[in-house]
Short mmCIF file of C-alpha atoms and ligand atoms in Angstrom, two decimals:
data_model
loop_
_atom_site.label_atom_id
_atom_site.label_comp_id
_atom_site.label_asym_id
_atom_site.label_seq_id
_atom_site.Cartn_x
_atom_site.Cartn_y
_atom_site.Cartn_z
CA MET E 1 0.05 -0.17 0.04
CA THR E 2 1.47 3.45 -0.97
CA ALA E 3 2.19 5.72 2.04
CA ILE E 4 -0.45 8.55 2.74
CA VAL E 5 2.06 10.92 4.23
CA GLN E 6 3.79 12.25 1.20
CA THR E 7 6.91 14.34 0.66
CA PRO E 8 5.97 17.19 -1.56
CA ALA E 9 8.01 17.51 -4.76
CA GLU E 10 11.03 20.11 -4.83
CA VAL E 11 10.95 23.27 -6.57
CA ASP E 12 13.46 22.90 -9.38
CA PHE E 13 15.68 25.73 -9.23
CA ASN E 14 17.56 24.94 -12.52
CA ALA E 15 14.24 24.34 -14.24
CA LEU E 16 13.08 27.82 -12.96
CA THR E 17 16.30 29.51 -14.20
CA ALA E 18 15.87 28.02 -17.64
CA ARG E 19 12.20 29.18 -17.83
CA PHE E 20 13.19 32.59 -17.07
CA ARG E 21 15.80 32.61 -19.81
CA LYS E 22 13.34 31.27 -22.29
CA LEU E 23 10.71 33.86 -21.22
CA TYR E 24 12.87 36.92 -21.05
CA GLY E 25 15.89 36.02 -23.17
CA ALA E 26 18.53 36.61 -20.45
CA ALA E 27 19.56 35.13 -17.00
CA PRO E 28 17.95 36.32 -13.76
CA ASP E 29 19.98 38.45 -11.49
CA GLY E 30 19.20 35.67 -8.67
CA LEU E 31 16.63 33.41 -7.10
CA TRP E 32 14.78 33.97 -3.82
CA ALA E 33 12.45 31.67 -1.93
CA ALA E 34 9.90 32.44 0.68
CA PRO E 35 7.82 29.76 2.60
CA GLY E 36 4.30 28.92 3.37
CA ARG E 37 3.32 28.71 6.90
CA VAL E 38 1.24 26.60 9.47
CA ASN E 39 -0.07 28.53 12.56
CA LEU E 40 0.37 26.08 15.58
CA ILE E 41 -2.21 28.22 17.58
CA GLY E 42 -3.81 31.62 18.03
CA GLU E 43 -6.28 32.07 15.10
CA HIS E 44 -8.02 35.26 13.95
CA THR E 45 -6.09 36.98 16.87
CA ASP E 46 -3.58 38.67 14.64
CA TYR E 47 -6.05 41.59 13.72
CA ASN E 48 -7.05 41.80 17.50
CA GLY E 49 -3.48 42.77 18.64
CA GLY E 50 -3.27 39.18 20.15
CA PHE E 51 -0.48 36.56 20.09
CA VAL E 52 0.10 33.94 17.15
CA LEU E 53 2.50 30.80 17.09
CA PRO E 54 3.49 29.94 13.42
CA ILE E 55 6.04 28.08 11.87
CA ALA E 56 7.48 28.52 8.34
CA LEU E 57 7.15 25.41 6.17
CA ALA E 58 9.79 23.65 3.99
CA GLN E 59 7.53 24.20 1.01
CA HIS E 60 8.17 27.56 -0.64
CA THR E 61 7.63 30.01 -3.67
CA ALA E 62 10.87 30.55 -5.62
CA VAL E 63 11.07 33.74 -7.74
CA ALA E 64 13.75 34.29 -10.41
CA VAL E 65 14.08 37.84 -10.78
CA ARG E 66 15.81 40.58 -13.02
CA ARG E 67 15.77 44.16 -12.20
CA ARG E 68 14.69 46.35 -15.02
CA GLU E 69 15.57 50.13 -15.86
CA ASP E 70 11.80 51.11 -16.76
CA ASP E 71 8.51 50.93 -14.94
CA LEU E 72 7.20 47.30 -16.34
CA VAL E 73 6.66 44.36 -14.36
CA ARG E 74 6.44 41.26 -16.07
CA VAL E 75 5.42 38.09 -14.09
CA ALA E 76 4.94 34.61 -14.94
CA SER E 77 4.21 31.51 -13.06
CA THR E 78 4.73 27.70 -13.75
CA SER E 79 2.88 26.43 -10.79
CA MET E 80 -0.22 28.60 -11.19
CA ASN E 81 -0.56 27.77 -14.82
CA HIS E 82 -0.11 31.11 -16.13
CA ASP E 83 3.16 30.47 -18.23
CA GLU E 84 2.70 33.65 -20.38
CA PRO E 85 4.04 36.65 -18.90
CA ILE E 86 1.58 39.28 -17.63
CA THR E 87 2.97 42.79 -18.09
CA VAL E 88 1.69 45.67 -15.93
CA SER E 89 3.02 49.22 -15.82
CA LEU E 90 3.89 50.15 -12.01
CA GLY E 91 2.64 53.62 -12.30
CA GLU E 92 -0.80 52.46 -13.34
CA VAL E 93 -1.24 49.97 -10.28
CA THR E 94 -3.80 51.40 -7.89
CA PRO E 95 -6.11 49.96 -5.13
CA GLY E 96 -9.19 48.42 -6.79
CA GLY E 97 -7.34 47.46 -10.10
CA ASP E 98 -7.68 44.04 -11.30
CA TYR E 99 -4.46 42.25 -11.79
CA GLY E 100 -5.59 38.71 -11.13
CA TRP E 101 -2.93 36.64 -9.24
CA ALA E 102 -0.23 39.23 -10.33
CA SER E 103 -1.77 41.68 -7.63
CA TYR E 104 0.49 39.88 -5.18
CA LEU E 105 3.54 40.81 -7.15
CA VAL E 106 2.70 44.35 -8.58
CA GLY E 107 1.33 45.25 -5.15
CA VAL E 108 4.68 44.96 -3.51
CA GLY E 109 6.14 47.42 -6.06
CA TRP E 110 3.24 49.74 -5.49
CA ALA E 111 3.50 49.60 -1.65
CA ALA E 112 7.44 50.06 -1.84
CA ARG E 113 6.77 53.38 -4.02
CA ARG E 114 4.27 54.56 -1.58
CA ARG E 115 7.11 54.21 1.11
CA GLY E 116 9.18 56.51 -0.99
CA LEU E 117 11.42 54.01 -2.10
CA ASP E 118 13.14 54.03 -5.37
CA VAL E 119 11.33 51.44 -7.42
CA THR E 120 11.98 50.25 -11.10
CA GLY E 121 10.31 47.39 -12.65
CA ILE E 122 11.37 43.52 -12.66
CA ASP E 123 10.86 40.50 -14.82
CA LEU E 124 9.89 37.46 -12.71
CA ALA E 125 9.21 33.82 -12.99
CA LEU E 126 7.75 31.91 -10.31
CA ASP E 127 7.28 28.34 -9.34
CA SER E 128 5.84 27.01 -5.89
CA ASN E 129 5.44 23.78 -3.89
CA VAL E 130 3.05 25.49 -1.42
CA PRO E 131 -0.55 24.00 -1.91
CA VAL E 132 -2.74 26.62 -3.03
CA GLY E 133 -6.39 27.19 -1.06
CA ALA E 134 -5.06 24.91 1.69
CA GLY E 135 -4.66 27.63 4.51
CA LEU E 136 -0.94 27.46 4.14
CA SER E 137 -0.07 30.90 3.08
CA SER E 138 0.83 30.36 -0.53
CA SER E 139 -0.10 34.00 -1.32
CA ALA E 140 2.15 35.18 1.68
CA ALA E 141 4.96 32.90 0.03
CA ILE E 142 4.56 34.96 -3.21
CA SER E 143 4.35 38.48 -2.01
CA CYS E 144 7.11 38.06 0.69
CA GLY E 145 9.46 36.12 -1.95
CA THR E 146 9.00 39.09 -4.19
CA ALA E 147 9.45 41.76 -1.81
CA ARG E 148 12.47 39.91 -0.35
CA ALA E 149 13.79 39.99 -4.14
CA TRP E 150 12.92 43.40 -4.99
CA SER E 151 14.61 44.91 -1.85
CA ASP E 152 17.89 42.97 -2.29
CA LEU E 153 18.18 43.98 -5.89
CA SER E 154 17.29 47.41 -5.38
CA GLY E 155 19.50 47.96 -2.36
CA TRP E 156 16.45 49.19 -0.19
CA ALA E 157 18.17 47.50 2.79
CA LEU E 158 14.84 46.89 4.51
CA ASP E 159 14.55 44.90 7.78
CA GLN E 160 12.20 41.92 7.99
CA GLU E 161 9.38 43.42 9.62
CA THR E 162 9.19 46.03 6.73
CA VAL E 163 9.73 43.31 4.08
CA ALA E 164 6.74 41.55 5.57
CA ASP E 165 4.74 45.03 5.66
CA LEU E 166 5.27 45.25 1.92
CA GLY E 167 3.84 41.82 1.55
CA ARG E 168 0.87 42.42 3.73
CA ASP E 169 0.26 46.02 1.71
CA ALA E 170 0.20 44.28 -1.39
CA GLU E 171 -2.48 41.57 -0.27
CA ASN E 172 -4.61 44.12 1.70
CA GLU E 173 -4.64 46.88 -0.60
CA ILE E 174 -4.04 45.65 -4.29
CA ALA E 175 -5.20 42.08 -3.76
CA GLY E 176 -8.04 43.25 -1.58
CA ALA E 177 -7.65 40.43 1.18
CA PRO E 178 -8.03 42.19 4.47
CA THR E 179 -5.54 39.74 6.38
CA GLY E 180 -3.56 40.51 9.51
CA LEU E 181 0.34 40.39 9.50
CA MET E 182 0.90 36.80 10.95
CA ASP E 183 1.41 35.17 7.49
CA GLN E 184 3.81 37.59 6.10
CA LEU E 185 6.07 37.61 9.31
CA ALA E 186 6.18 33.86 9.39
CA SER E 187 7.27 33.69 5.62
CA VAL E 188 10.03 36.39 6.18
CA CYS E 189 11.16 35.61 9.66
CA GLY E 190 10.86 31.77 9.90
CA ARG E 191 13.80 29.84 11.65
CA PRO E 192 14.61 26.08 11.51
CA ALA E 193 13.40 24.21 14.28
CA HIS E 194 11.65 27.09 15.95
CA ALA E 195 8.18 28.58 16.05
CA MET E 196 7.52 32.21 16.28
CA GLN E 197 5.57 33.72 19.10
CA ILE E 198 4.51 37.14 17.55
CA ASP E 199 2.90 39.78 19.52
CA THR E 200 0.75 41.43 16.78
CA HIS E 201 0.10 44.36 18.86
CA ALA E 202 4.04 45.23 19.63
CA VAL E 203 4.92 43.69 16.21
CA THR E 204 7.63 41.74 18.16
CA ILE E 205 8.82 38.17 17.44
CA LYS E 206 10.28 35.51 20.19
CA GLN E 207 11.72 32.66 18.56
CA ILE E 208 10.72 29.55 20.46
CA PRO E 209 12.43 25.99 20.28
CA PHE E 210 10.25 23.72 18.35
CA ASP E 211 12.49 20.52 17.39
CA LEU E 212 9.85 17.86 16.99
CA PRO E 213 11.91 15.27 15.45
CA ALA E 214 14.30 15.50 18.47
CA ALA E 215 11.31 14.81 20.54
CA GLY E 216 10.18 11.56 18.49
CA LEU E 217 7.13 13.84 17.32
CA SER E 218 5.83 14.80 13.92
CA LEU E 219 3.39 17.64 13.01
CA LEU E 220 1.08 16.40 10.37
CA VAL E 221 -0.56 18.85 7.85
CA ILE E 222 -3.70 17.34 6.57
CA ASP E 223 -5.06 19.19 3.70
CA SER E 224 -8.84 18.68 3.44
CA HIS E 225 -9.01 19.90 -0.06
CA THR E 226 -12.08 21.80 0.83
CA GLN E 227 -12.53 25.51 0.72
CA HIS E 228 -15.78 27.57 1.64
CA THR E 229 -17.05 29.49 -1.10
CA HIS E 230 -17.67 32.42 0.81
CA ALA E 231 -14.30 32.28 2.87
CA GLY E 232 -13.33 36.02 1.65
CA GLY E 233 -16.52 37.50 2.71
CA GLU E 234 -16.64 35.53 5.99
CA TYR E 235 -13.10 36.53 7.10
CA ALA E 236 -14.06 40.19 6.74
CA GLU E 237 -17.28 39.57 8.57
CA ARG E 238 -15.28 38.09 11.43
CA ARG E 239 -12.87 40.92 11.32
CA HIS E 240 -15.98 43.35 11.74
CA SER E 241 -17.52 41.46 14.59
CA CYS E 242 -14.24 41.70 16.55
CA GLN E 243 -14.14 45.35 16.08
CA GLU E 244 -17.75 45.69 17.18
CA ALA E 245 -17.01 43.63 20.25
CA ALA E 246 -13.87 45.75 21.02
CA LEU E 247 -16.02 48.98 20.74
CA GLN E 248 -18.82 47.74 22.88
CA LEU E 249 -16.28 46.62 25.61
CA GLY E 250 -14.66 50.06 25.27
CA VAL E 251 -11.42 48.72 24.30
CA HIS E 252 -9.17 49.59 21.20
CA GLU E 253 -8.42 45.96 20.52
CA LEU E 254 -9.73 42.68 21.87
CA ARG E 255 -6.22 41.93 23.14
CA GLU E 256 -6.72 44.34 25.96
CA VAL E 257 -9.53 42.28 27.45
CA PRO E 258 -7.89 40.30 30.28
CA VAL E 259 -8.56 36.60 30.43
CA ALA E 260 -9.33 36.62 34.28
CA ASP E 261 -13.12 37.15 34.84
CA LEU E 262 -13.80 36.85 31.33
CA ALA E 263 -17.18 35.67 31.67
CA THR E 264 -18.33 38.54 33.60
CA THR E 265 -16.58 41.03 31.20
CA LEU E 266 -18.22 39.30 28.10
CA ASP E 267 -21.72 39.33 29.82
CA LYS E 268 -21.92 43.08 28.40
CA LEU E 269 -21.97 41.67 24.93
CA PRO E 270 -24.93 40.01 22.91
CA PRO E 271 -24.61 36.24 22.41
CA LEU E 272 -23.07 36.18 18.94
CA LEU E 273 -20.29 38.84 19.84
CA ARG E 274 -19.66 37.14 23.23
CA ARG E 275 -18.88 34.02 21.41
CA ARG E 276 -16.55 35.83 18.90
CA ALA E 277 -14.59 37.75 21.42
CA ARG E 278 -14.36 34.68 23.66
CA HIS E 279 -12.51 32.71 20.94
CA VAL E 280 -9.97 35.47 20.46
CA ILE E 281 -9.26 36.16 23.79
CA THR E 282 -8.74 32.60 24.97
CA ASP E 283 -7.00 31.47 21.88
CA SER E 284 -4.52 34.36 22.28
CA ALA E 285 -4.05 33.03 25.86
CA ARG E 286 -3.47 29.62 24.69
CA VAL E 287 -0.52 30.82 22.62
CA GLU E 288 1.07 32.18 25.80
CA GLU E 289 0.65 28.95 27.48
CA VAL E 290 1.81 26.72 24.69
CA ALA E 291 4.87 28.97 24.00
CA ALA E 292 5.68 28.88 27.75
CA LEU E 293 5.47 24.98 27.81
CA LEU E 294 7.80 24.96 24.70
CA THR E 295 10.19 27.34 26.29
CA SER E 296 10.25 25.43 29.48
CA GLY E 297 11.65 22.58 27.89
CA ASP E 298 8.84 20.30 28.89
CA ASP E 299 7.76 17.45 26.74
CA PRO E 300 6.04 19.00 23.74
CA ARG E 301 3.30 16.64 23.87
CA ARG E 302 1.63 18.51 26.53
CA ILE E 303 0.51 21.12 24.08
CA GLY E 304 -1.82 18.51 22.66
CA SER E 305 -4.87 19.48 24.88
CA LEU E 306 -4.34 23.13 24.01
CA LEU E 307 -4.55 22.42 20.35
CA ASN E 308 -7.77 20.58 20.87
CA ALA E 309 -9.14 23.35 22.87
CA SER E 310 -8.30 25.87 20.12
CA HIS E 311 -10.11 23.68 17.57
CA ALA E 312 -13.17 23.59 19.79
CA SER E 313 -13.11 27.25 20.28
CA MET E 314 -12.83 27.85 16.52
CA ARG E 315 -15.65 25.41 15.92
CA ASP E 316 -18.10 26.44 18.54
CA ASP E 317 -17.31 30.00 19.21
CA PHE E 318 -15.86 31.61 16.20
CA GLU E 319 -17.70 29.23 13.86
CA ILE E 320 -14.88 29.07 11.13
CA THR E 321 -14.34 25.28 10.79
CA ALA E 322 -16.13 23.02 8.34
CA PRO E 323 -17.68 19.55 8.55
CA SER E 324 -14.78 17.96 6.60
CA VAL E 325 -12.10 19.67 8.92
CA ASP E 326 -13.99 18.75 11.94
CA ALA E 327 -14.05 14.95 10.78
CA LEU E 328 -10.31 15.23 10.16
CA GLN E 329 -9.55 16.77 13.63
CA GLU E 330 -11.61 14.09 15.43
CA ALA E 331 -10.33 11.32 13.46
CA ALA E 332 -6.78 12.34 14.17
CA VAL E 333 -7.23 12.64 18.00
CA ALA E 334 -9.27 9.23 17.94
CA ALA E 335 -6.23 7.64 16.07
CA GLY E 336 -3.78 8.82 18.78
CA ALA E 337 -2.57 12.19 17.98
CA TYR E 338 -2.03 14.41 20.95
CA GLY E 339 -3.73 17.18 19.61
CA ALA E 340 -5.19 18.53 16.35
CA ARG E 341 -6.68 21.80 15.08
CA MET E 342 -7.47 23.54 12.05
CA THR E 343 -4.86 26.07 11.01
CA GLY E 344 -5.26 29.40 8.89
CA GLY E 345 -8.04 31.56 8.05
CA GLY E 346 -10.80 28.51 8.22
CA PHE E 347 -13.81 27.40 6.37
CA GLY E 348 -11.95 24.50 5.09
CA GLY E 349 -8.20 24.38 4.69
CA SER E 350 -5.81 22.09 6.58
CA VAL E 351 -5.79 20.52 9.96
CA ILE E 352 -2.37 19.89 11.93
CA ALA E 353 -1.88 16.93 14.22
CA LEU E 354 0.79 16.30 16.64
CA VAL E 355 1.78 12.65 16.59
CA ASP E 356 4.32 10.18 17.59
CA ARG E 357 6.42 9.69 14.42
CA GLU E 358 5.98 6.14 14.32
CA ARG E 359 2.07 6.63 14.41
CA SER E 360 2.13 9.10 11.41
CA GLU E 361 1.10 6.96 9.06
CA THR E 362 -1.84 5.48 10.96
CA VAL E 363 -3.11 8.99 11.94
CA ALA E 364 -3.02 9.73 8.42
CA GLN E 365 -4.83 6.62 7.34
CA ALA E 366 -7.61 7.33 9.80
CA CYS E 367 -8.13 10.82 8.52
CA VAL E 368 -8.39 9.38 4.85
CA ALA E 369 -10.96 6.80 6.20
CA ALA E 370 -12.88 9.47 7.89
CA ALA E 371 -13.06 11.73 4.96
CA ALA E 372 -14.29 8.79 2.83
CA ALA E 373 -16.78 7.95 5.49
CA GLY E 374 -18.16 11.39 5.53
CA GLY E 375 -18.28 11.92 1.92
CA PHE E 376 -15.43 14.44 1.84
CA ALA E 377 -12.72 14.82 -0.60
CA THR E 378 -9.62 12.74 -0.03
CA PRO E 379 -7.21 14.52 2.23
CA SER E 380 -3.45 14.77 1.34
CA VAL E 381 -0.86 14.59 4.21
CA PHE E 382 2.52 15.73 4.69
CA GLU E 383 4.84 16.39 7.60
CA GLY E 384 5.26 20.07 8.56
CA VAL E 385 8.76 20.87 9.30
CA ALA E 386 9.66 24.37 11.03
CA SER E 387 11.95 25.86 8.38
CA GLY E 388 13.77 29.07 7.41
CA GLY E 389 12.23 32.33 6.23
CA ALA E 390 12.62 34.27 2.83
CA ALA E 391 16.02 34.47 1.53
CA ARG E 392 18.10 34.50 -1.64
CA VAL E 393 19.14 31.22 -2.74
CA ARG E 394 21.28 31.82 -5.91
C1 GLA G 401 -5.31 34.25 7.33
C2 GLA G 401 -4.92 35.67 7.53
C3 GLA G 401 -4.03 35.94 8.72
C4 GLA G 401 -4.97 35.35 9.93
C5 GLA G 401 -5.34 34.03 9.79
C6 GLA G 401 -6.32 33.48 10.92
O1 GLA G 401 -4.39 33.38 7.38
O2 GLA G 401 -4.19 35.90 6.43
O3 GLA G 401 -3.63 37.30 8.83
O4 GLA G 401 -5.92 36.35 10.19
O5 GLA G 401 -6.06 33.98 8.56
O6 GLA G 401 -5.44 33.57 11.98
#
C-alpha cells in the first residue's frame, strides 16, 4: 500500500532559471525563496493585537528575478498555470485595479513606492510547492518572496518587518484580502526548528524552540481540499464582529481584555459577539501557554490538549471550521494524535496534528478513512517541518 504521508516535490531551481531565460531572453539576477506557514495556535488573533505562534514550512515559492530600468513588471508562473507573462506598468497600479494573481507581486512594487523607495520594474518567473487554497499562506509566500527579492536587488536595505509589511500591503490593498500580518511575518522571519511567538500589537517576535523530530514527534499537515466558497466574505465579517465587540467593551483591540473574569466581562455583549470575543481572547491566551510550555523544555506532547481546545473554540465560538475539517480533527485525535486543530483562516483548509513519528501513517490513514466515510474529498498529508524564512537561494 502506498504511504499516505507524502513528501512534496521540490521546486526545481535549474528548471526555473531555464524557464526565466526562455521567457525573457536573459539570465535572472538571482533566485529567492519564501515559505508557506502553518499556525500552531492563535487563530484570528492577529488583527486583534493578540498572539500567534506560526512556523515557516519547508514548502516555498521560488522567484527568479531580474531588475529592469523602466516601469514595467512582467510576471509568469509555472505553478499557477500562467506560463505567459502578464505585463503591468507600475505607475498604473492602484487599489481596486484588477491584476488577477499578479496583484500579489505588482502590489509589492506599489507598496514600496508608496513608502518613498526608489522602485523600477522587474521581470519575474515563479514556481511554488506551497499548496494553494489550503490555508498554508501560498499568497504570503509569493508576496514575501517578491518583496525580499525586489528589496535585495534594489538595495533598499529593509529589515524583516518592513519586508513583511510590503507583502501585507500588497495583499490588503492591491489583492483586496483584509489579512493581518501573521502570514507575512512567518514567511519572512521563519527559523529552522523554531516557532515564532508574535505579539501582533507590539510587532515583536520571540523565537521558540520547536524541534519535534528531536522529541520523536511529527506535525502532520492534513489538507482537507475543501474551501468554503464565501471564505473571503466570512473572514471580513469576523474581523468586523471583533471590531464591534471591542467597541462595545470600550477597548481599542480585543487583546486588551484580560482573561481573568472573562465571563463577567463578556456578559456585556450580545451572544454572538460574546462567542466571537471569547474565542479571540482565549486563543491568544492559549498561545502564551503553548509558548511557555515549549520554552520550559517540557515534553511538547503536553501542548496537545491546548490544540484541541483551540479547535473547539474555532468550531463552537468563532464558527470558522467546516464539517470536513471537524471530521479530520476528530479522526486524528481518535487515532492517537496528542492534539489537532484547523490552521489558518478557516472555512476549510488544513488540519495540523501532533503525533508520535511512528504513528504518522496510522493517523493519516484514519483521516483518509474518516473523509471517505463522511463523503468528503480525500485529504493529502505531509509532515510540517519548521524551516527558514524568505532568503536569496542563488
Ligand atoms: C489568514 C490571514 C491571517 C490570519 C489567519 C487567521 O491566514 O491571512 O492574517 O488572520 O487567517 O489566524
